[in-house]
mmCIF file of C-alpha atoms in Angstrom:
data_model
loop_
_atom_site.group_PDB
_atom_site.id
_atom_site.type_symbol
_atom_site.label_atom_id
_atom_site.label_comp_id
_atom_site.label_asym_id
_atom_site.label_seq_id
_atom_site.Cartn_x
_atom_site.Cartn_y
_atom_site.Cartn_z
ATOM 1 C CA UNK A 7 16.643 1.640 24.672
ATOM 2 C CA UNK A 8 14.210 4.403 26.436
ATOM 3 C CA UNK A 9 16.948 7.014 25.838
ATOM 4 C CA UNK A 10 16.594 5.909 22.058
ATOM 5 C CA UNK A 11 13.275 5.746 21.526
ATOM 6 C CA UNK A 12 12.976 9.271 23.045
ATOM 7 C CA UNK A 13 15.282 10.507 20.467
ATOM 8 C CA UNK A 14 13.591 8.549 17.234
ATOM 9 C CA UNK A 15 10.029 9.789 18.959
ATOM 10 C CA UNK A 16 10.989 13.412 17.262
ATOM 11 C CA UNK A 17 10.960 12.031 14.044
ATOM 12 C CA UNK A 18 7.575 12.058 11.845
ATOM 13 C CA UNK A 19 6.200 8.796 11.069
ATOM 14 C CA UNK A 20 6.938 10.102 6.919
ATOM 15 C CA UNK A 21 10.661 10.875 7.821
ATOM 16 C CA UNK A 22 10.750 6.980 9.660
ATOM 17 C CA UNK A 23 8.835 5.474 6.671
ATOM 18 C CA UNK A 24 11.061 6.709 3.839
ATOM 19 C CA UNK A 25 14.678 5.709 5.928
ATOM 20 C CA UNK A 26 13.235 2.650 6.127
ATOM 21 C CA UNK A 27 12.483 2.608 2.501
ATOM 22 C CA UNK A 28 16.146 3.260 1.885
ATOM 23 C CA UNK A 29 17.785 1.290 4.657
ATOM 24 C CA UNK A 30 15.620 -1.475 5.588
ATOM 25 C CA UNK A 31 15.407 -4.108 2.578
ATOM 26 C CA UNK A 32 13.229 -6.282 4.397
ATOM 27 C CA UNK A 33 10.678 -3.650 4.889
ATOM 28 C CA UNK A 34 7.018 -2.909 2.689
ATOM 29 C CA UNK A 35 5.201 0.173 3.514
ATOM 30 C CA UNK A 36 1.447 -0.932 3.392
ATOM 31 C CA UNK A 37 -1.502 1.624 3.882
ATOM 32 C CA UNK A 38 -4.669 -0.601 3.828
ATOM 33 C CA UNK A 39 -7.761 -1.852 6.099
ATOM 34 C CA UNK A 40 -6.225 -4.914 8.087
ATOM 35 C CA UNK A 41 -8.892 -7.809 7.446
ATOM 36 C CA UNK A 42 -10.715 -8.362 10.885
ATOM 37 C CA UNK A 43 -10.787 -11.424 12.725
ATOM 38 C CA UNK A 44 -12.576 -12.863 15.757
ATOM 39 C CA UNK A 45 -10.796 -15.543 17.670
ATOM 40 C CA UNK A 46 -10.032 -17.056 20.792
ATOM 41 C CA UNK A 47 -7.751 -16.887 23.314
ATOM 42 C CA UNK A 48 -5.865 -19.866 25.374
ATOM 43 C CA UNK A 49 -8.601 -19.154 27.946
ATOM 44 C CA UNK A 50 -11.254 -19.539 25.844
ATOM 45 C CA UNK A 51 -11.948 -15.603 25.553
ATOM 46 C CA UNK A 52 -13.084 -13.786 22.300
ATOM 47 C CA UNK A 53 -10.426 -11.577 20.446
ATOM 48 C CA UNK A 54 -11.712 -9.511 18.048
ATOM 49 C CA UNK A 55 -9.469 -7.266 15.958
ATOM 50 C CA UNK A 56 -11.983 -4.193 16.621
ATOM 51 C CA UNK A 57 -11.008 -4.794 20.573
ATOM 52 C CA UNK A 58 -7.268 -3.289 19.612
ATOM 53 C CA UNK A 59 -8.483 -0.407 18.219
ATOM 54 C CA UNK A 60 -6.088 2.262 19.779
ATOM 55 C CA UNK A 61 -3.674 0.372 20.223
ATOM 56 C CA UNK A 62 -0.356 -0.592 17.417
ATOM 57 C CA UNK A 63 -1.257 -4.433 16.704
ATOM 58 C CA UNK A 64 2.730 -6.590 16.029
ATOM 59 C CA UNK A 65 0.922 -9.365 14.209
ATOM 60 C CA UNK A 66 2.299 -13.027 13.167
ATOM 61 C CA UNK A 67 1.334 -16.464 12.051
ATOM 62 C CA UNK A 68 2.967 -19.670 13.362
ATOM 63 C CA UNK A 69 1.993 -23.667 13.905
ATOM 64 C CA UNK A 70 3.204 -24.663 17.249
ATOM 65 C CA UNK A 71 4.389 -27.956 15.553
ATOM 66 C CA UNK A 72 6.950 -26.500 13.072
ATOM 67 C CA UNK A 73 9.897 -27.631 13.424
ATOM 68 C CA UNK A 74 12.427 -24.879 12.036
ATOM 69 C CA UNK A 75 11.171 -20.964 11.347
ATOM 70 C CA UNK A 76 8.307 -20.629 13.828
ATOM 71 C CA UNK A 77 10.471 -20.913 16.564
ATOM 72 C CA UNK A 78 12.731 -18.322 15.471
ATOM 73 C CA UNK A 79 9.874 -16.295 14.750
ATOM 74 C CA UNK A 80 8.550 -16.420 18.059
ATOM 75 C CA UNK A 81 11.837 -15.907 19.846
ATOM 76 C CA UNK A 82 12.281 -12.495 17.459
ATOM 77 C CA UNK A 83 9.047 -11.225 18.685
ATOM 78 C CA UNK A 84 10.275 -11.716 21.948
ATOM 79 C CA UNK A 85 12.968 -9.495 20.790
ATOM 80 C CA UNK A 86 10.994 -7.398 19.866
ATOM 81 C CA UNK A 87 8.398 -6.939 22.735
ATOM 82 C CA UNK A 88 11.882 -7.008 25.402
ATOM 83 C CA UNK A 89 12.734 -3.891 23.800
ATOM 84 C CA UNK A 90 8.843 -2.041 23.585
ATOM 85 C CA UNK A 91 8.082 -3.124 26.994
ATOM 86 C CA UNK A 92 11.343 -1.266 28.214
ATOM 87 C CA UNK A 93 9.454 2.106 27.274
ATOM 88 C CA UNK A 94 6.277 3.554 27.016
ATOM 89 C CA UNK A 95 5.190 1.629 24.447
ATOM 90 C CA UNK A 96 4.422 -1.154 26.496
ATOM 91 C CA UNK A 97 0.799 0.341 27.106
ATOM 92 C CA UNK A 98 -0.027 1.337 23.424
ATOM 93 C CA UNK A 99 1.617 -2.453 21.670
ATOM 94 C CA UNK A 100 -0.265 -5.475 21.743
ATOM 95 C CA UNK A 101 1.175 -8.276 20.182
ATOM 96 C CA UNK A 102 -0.679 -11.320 18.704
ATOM 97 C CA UNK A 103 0.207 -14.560 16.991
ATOM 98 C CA UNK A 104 -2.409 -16.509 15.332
ATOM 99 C CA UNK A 105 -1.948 -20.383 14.892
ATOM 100 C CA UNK A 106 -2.850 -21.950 11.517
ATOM 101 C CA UNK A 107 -3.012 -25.157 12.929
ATOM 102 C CA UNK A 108 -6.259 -25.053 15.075
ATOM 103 C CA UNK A 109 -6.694 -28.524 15.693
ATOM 104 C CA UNK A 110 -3.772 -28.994 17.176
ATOM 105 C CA UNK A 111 -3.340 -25.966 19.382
ATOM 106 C CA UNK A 112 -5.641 -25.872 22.040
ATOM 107 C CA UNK A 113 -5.230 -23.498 24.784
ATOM 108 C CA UNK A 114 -2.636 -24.936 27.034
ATOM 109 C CA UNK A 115 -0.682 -25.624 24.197
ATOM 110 C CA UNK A 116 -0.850 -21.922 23.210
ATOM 111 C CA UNK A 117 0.234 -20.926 26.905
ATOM 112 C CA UNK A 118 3.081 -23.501 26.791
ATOM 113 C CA UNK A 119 4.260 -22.123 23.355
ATOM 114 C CA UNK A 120 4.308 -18.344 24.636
ATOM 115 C CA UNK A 121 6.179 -19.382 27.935
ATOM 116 C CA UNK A 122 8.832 -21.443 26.271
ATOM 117 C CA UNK A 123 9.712 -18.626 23.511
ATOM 118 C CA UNK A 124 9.969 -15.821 25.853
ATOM 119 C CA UNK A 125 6.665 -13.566 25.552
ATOM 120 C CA UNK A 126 5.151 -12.098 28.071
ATOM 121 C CA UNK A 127 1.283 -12.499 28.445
ATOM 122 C CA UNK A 128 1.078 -8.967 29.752
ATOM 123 C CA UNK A 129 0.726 -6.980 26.239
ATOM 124 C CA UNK A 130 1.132 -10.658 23.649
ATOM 125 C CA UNK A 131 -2.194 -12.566 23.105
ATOM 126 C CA UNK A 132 -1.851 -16.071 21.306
ATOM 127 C CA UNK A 133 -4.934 -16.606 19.151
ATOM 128 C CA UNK A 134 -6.863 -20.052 17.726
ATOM 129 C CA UNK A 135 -10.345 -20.423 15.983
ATOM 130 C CA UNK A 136 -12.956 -21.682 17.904
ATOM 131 C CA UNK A 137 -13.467 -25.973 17.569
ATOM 132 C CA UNK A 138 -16.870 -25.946 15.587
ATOM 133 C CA UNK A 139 -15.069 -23.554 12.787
ATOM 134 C CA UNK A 140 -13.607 -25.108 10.106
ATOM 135 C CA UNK A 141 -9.721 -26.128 10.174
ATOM 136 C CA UNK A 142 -8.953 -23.923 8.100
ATOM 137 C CA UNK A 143 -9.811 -20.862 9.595
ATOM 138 C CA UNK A 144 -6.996 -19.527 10.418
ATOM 139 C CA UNK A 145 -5.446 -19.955 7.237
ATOM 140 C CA UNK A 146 -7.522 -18.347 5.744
ATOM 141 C CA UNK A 147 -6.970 -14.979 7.723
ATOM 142 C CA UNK A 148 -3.732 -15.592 6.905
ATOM 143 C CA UNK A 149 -4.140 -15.566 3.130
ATOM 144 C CA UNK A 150 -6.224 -12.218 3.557
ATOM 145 C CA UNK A 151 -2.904 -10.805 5.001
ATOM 146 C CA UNK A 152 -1.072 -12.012 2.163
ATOM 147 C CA UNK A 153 0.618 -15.135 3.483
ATOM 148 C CA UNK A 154 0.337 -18.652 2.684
ATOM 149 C CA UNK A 155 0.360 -21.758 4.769
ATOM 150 C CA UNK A 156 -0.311 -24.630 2.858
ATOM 151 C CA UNK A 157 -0.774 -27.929 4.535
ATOM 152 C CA UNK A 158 0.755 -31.333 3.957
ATOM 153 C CA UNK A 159 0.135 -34.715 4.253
ATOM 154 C CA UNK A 160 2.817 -34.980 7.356
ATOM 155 C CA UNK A 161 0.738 -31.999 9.477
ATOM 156 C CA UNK A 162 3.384 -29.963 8.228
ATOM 157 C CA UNK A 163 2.914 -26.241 6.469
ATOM 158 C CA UNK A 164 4.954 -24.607 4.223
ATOM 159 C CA UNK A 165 4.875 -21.094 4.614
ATOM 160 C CA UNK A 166 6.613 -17.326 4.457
ATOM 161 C CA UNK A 167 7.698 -15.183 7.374
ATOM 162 C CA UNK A 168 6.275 -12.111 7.607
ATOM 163 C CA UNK A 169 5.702 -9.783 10.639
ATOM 164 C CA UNK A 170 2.353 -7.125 10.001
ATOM 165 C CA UNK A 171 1.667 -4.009 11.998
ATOM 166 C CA UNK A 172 -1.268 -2.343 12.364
ATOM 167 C CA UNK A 173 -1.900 1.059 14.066
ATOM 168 C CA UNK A 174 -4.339 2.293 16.251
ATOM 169 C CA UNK A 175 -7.170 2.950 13.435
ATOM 170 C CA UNK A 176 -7.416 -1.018 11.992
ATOM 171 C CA UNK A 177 -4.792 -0.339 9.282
ATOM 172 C CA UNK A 178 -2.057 -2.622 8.307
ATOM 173 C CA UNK A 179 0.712 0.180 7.698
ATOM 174 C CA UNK A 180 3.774 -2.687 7.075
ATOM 175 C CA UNK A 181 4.986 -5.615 6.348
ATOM 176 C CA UNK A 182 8.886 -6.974 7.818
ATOM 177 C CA UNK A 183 10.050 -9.929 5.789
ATOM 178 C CA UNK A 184 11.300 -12.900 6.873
ATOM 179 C CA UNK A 185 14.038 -13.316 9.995
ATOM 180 C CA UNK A 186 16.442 -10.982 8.973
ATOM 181 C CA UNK A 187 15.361 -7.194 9.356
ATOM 182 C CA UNK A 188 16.767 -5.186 12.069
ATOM 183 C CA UNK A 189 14.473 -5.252 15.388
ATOM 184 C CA UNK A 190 15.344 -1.940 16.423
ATOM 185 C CA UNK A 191 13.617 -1.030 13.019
ATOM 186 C CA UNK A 192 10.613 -2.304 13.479
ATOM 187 C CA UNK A 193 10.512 -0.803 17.413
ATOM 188 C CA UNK A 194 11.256 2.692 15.536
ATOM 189 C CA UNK A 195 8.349 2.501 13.046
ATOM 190 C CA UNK A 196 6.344 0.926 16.264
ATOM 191 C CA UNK A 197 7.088 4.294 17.800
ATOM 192 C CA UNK A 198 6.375 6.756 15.138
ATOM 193 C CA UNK A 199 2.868 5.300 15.265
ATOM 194 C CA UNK A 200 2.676 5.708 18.718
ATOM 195 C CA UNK A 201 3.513 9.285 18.029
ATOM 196 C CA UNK A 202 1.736 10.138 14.968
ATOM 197 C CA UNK A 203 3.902 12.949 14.637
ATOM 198 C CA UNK A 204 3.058 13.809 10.485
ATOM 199 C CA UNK A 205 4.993 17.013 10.136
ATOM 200 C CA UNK A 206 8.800 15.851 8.499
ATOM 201 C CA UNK A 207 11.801 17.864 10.040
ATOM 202 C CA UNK A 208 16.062 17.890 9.004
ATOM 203 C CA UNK A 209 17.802 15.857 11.398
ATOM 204 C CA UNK A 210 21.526 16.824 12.549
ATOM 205 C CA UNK A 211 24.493 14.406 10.588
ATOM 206 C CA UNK A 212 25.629 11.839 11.328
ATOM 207 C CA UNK A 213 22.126 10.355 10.098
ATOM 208 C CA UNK A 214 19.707 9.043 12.706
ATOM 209 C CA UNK A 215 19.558 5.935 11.861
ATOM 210 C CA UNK A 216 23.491 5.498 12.390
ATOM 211 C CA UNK A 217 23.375 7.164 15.813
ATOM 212 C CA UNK A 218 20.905 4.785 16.594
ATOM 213 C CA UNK A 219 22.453 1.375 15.219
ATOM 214 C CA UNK A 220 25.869 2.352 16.446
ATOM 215 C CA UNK A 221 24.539 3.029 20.315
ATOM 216 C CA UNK A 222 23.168 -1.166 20.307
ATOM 217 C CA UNK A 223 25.164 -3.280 22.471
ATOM 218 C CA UNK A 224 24.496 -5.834 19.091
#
């Protein structure tokens, strides 16, 4: 993965965001102030979105009590933050998930949750609204990114899948939809951020993106 990332690292973030256009359905190019948030942590600590700043922010909403798509949204970000953490990246990512269901997950629930789906605590931050806010926080934040959870009378939520990123300046620069985009795809855009390369350049055939997709073991 290193040895790909170094290649897709010569590629302007312009040149990653239009083959994305074209290749990556699931994608939405976004260029827009992320809506701030201050939070805590499962220790108790204060998150603020401002502390990130400088840093590419992999950003997703879950309950721990769903039964079906937040676990498999968890275990992709996993995915995802195996294959950052095996480069560079891994200093210039944080990843954060943001529970909608504040009253129920408290902070050892939120360090449970991370441990059982695979995420490392070393660059991933699970985030809940303090106990005197109202219970519907979180949601709200939520809806500011464009996603609803709405609440039913069984505790349950339904609700969208959406993965946000945010680069290093507080903007939300994409959207991946749902479970079914390609990981490495979102790692790539995650590293033309990290590059901020602008200037667009030809690539050599076969395309990049099919050197890239035919050197994964999956």
């Amino acid at each position: 993965m290193i040895t790909l990332i170094a290649h897709a690292s010569a590629h302007s973030l312009e040149e990653v965001d239009q083959d994305l256009r074209d290749k990556e359905k699931y994608f939405q190019a976004i260029d827009s102030e992320a809506p701030g948030f201050s939070l805590r942590d499962a220790g108790g600590h204060v998150v603020n979105l401002s502390d990130l700043r400088g840093k590419v922010v992999v950003l997703n909403f879950v309950y721990t009590n769903c039964p079906d798509v937040c676990p498999l949204h968890a275990e992709r970000i996993a995915e995802i933050q195996k294959m950052v953490n095996q480069t560079p990246m891994k200093e210039m990512v944080e990843f954060v998930t943001i529970t909608t269901d504040p009253k129920r997950d408290n902070g050892p629930v939120l360090s449970d949750y991370g441990e059982a789906h695979g995420l490392e605590p070393v660059n991933w931050v699970f985030l809940t609204s303090a106990a005197d806010r109202p219970e519907d926080t979180t949601r709200k934040i939520a809806v500011a990114y464009g996603l609803k959870f709405t609440e039913g009378e069984d505790g349950m939520q339904m609700h969208g899948i959406v993965t946000h990123v945010i680069d290093q300046d507080g903007r939300l620069r994409a959207r991946f939809h749902g479970l079914k985009f390609e990981p490495v795809n979102l790692v790539v855009f995650i590293n033309a951020l990290t590059n901020r390369t602008q200037k667009p350049h030809p690539h050599p055939q076969p395309g990049f993106w099919d050197k890239l997709k035919g050197s994964l073991p999956w």
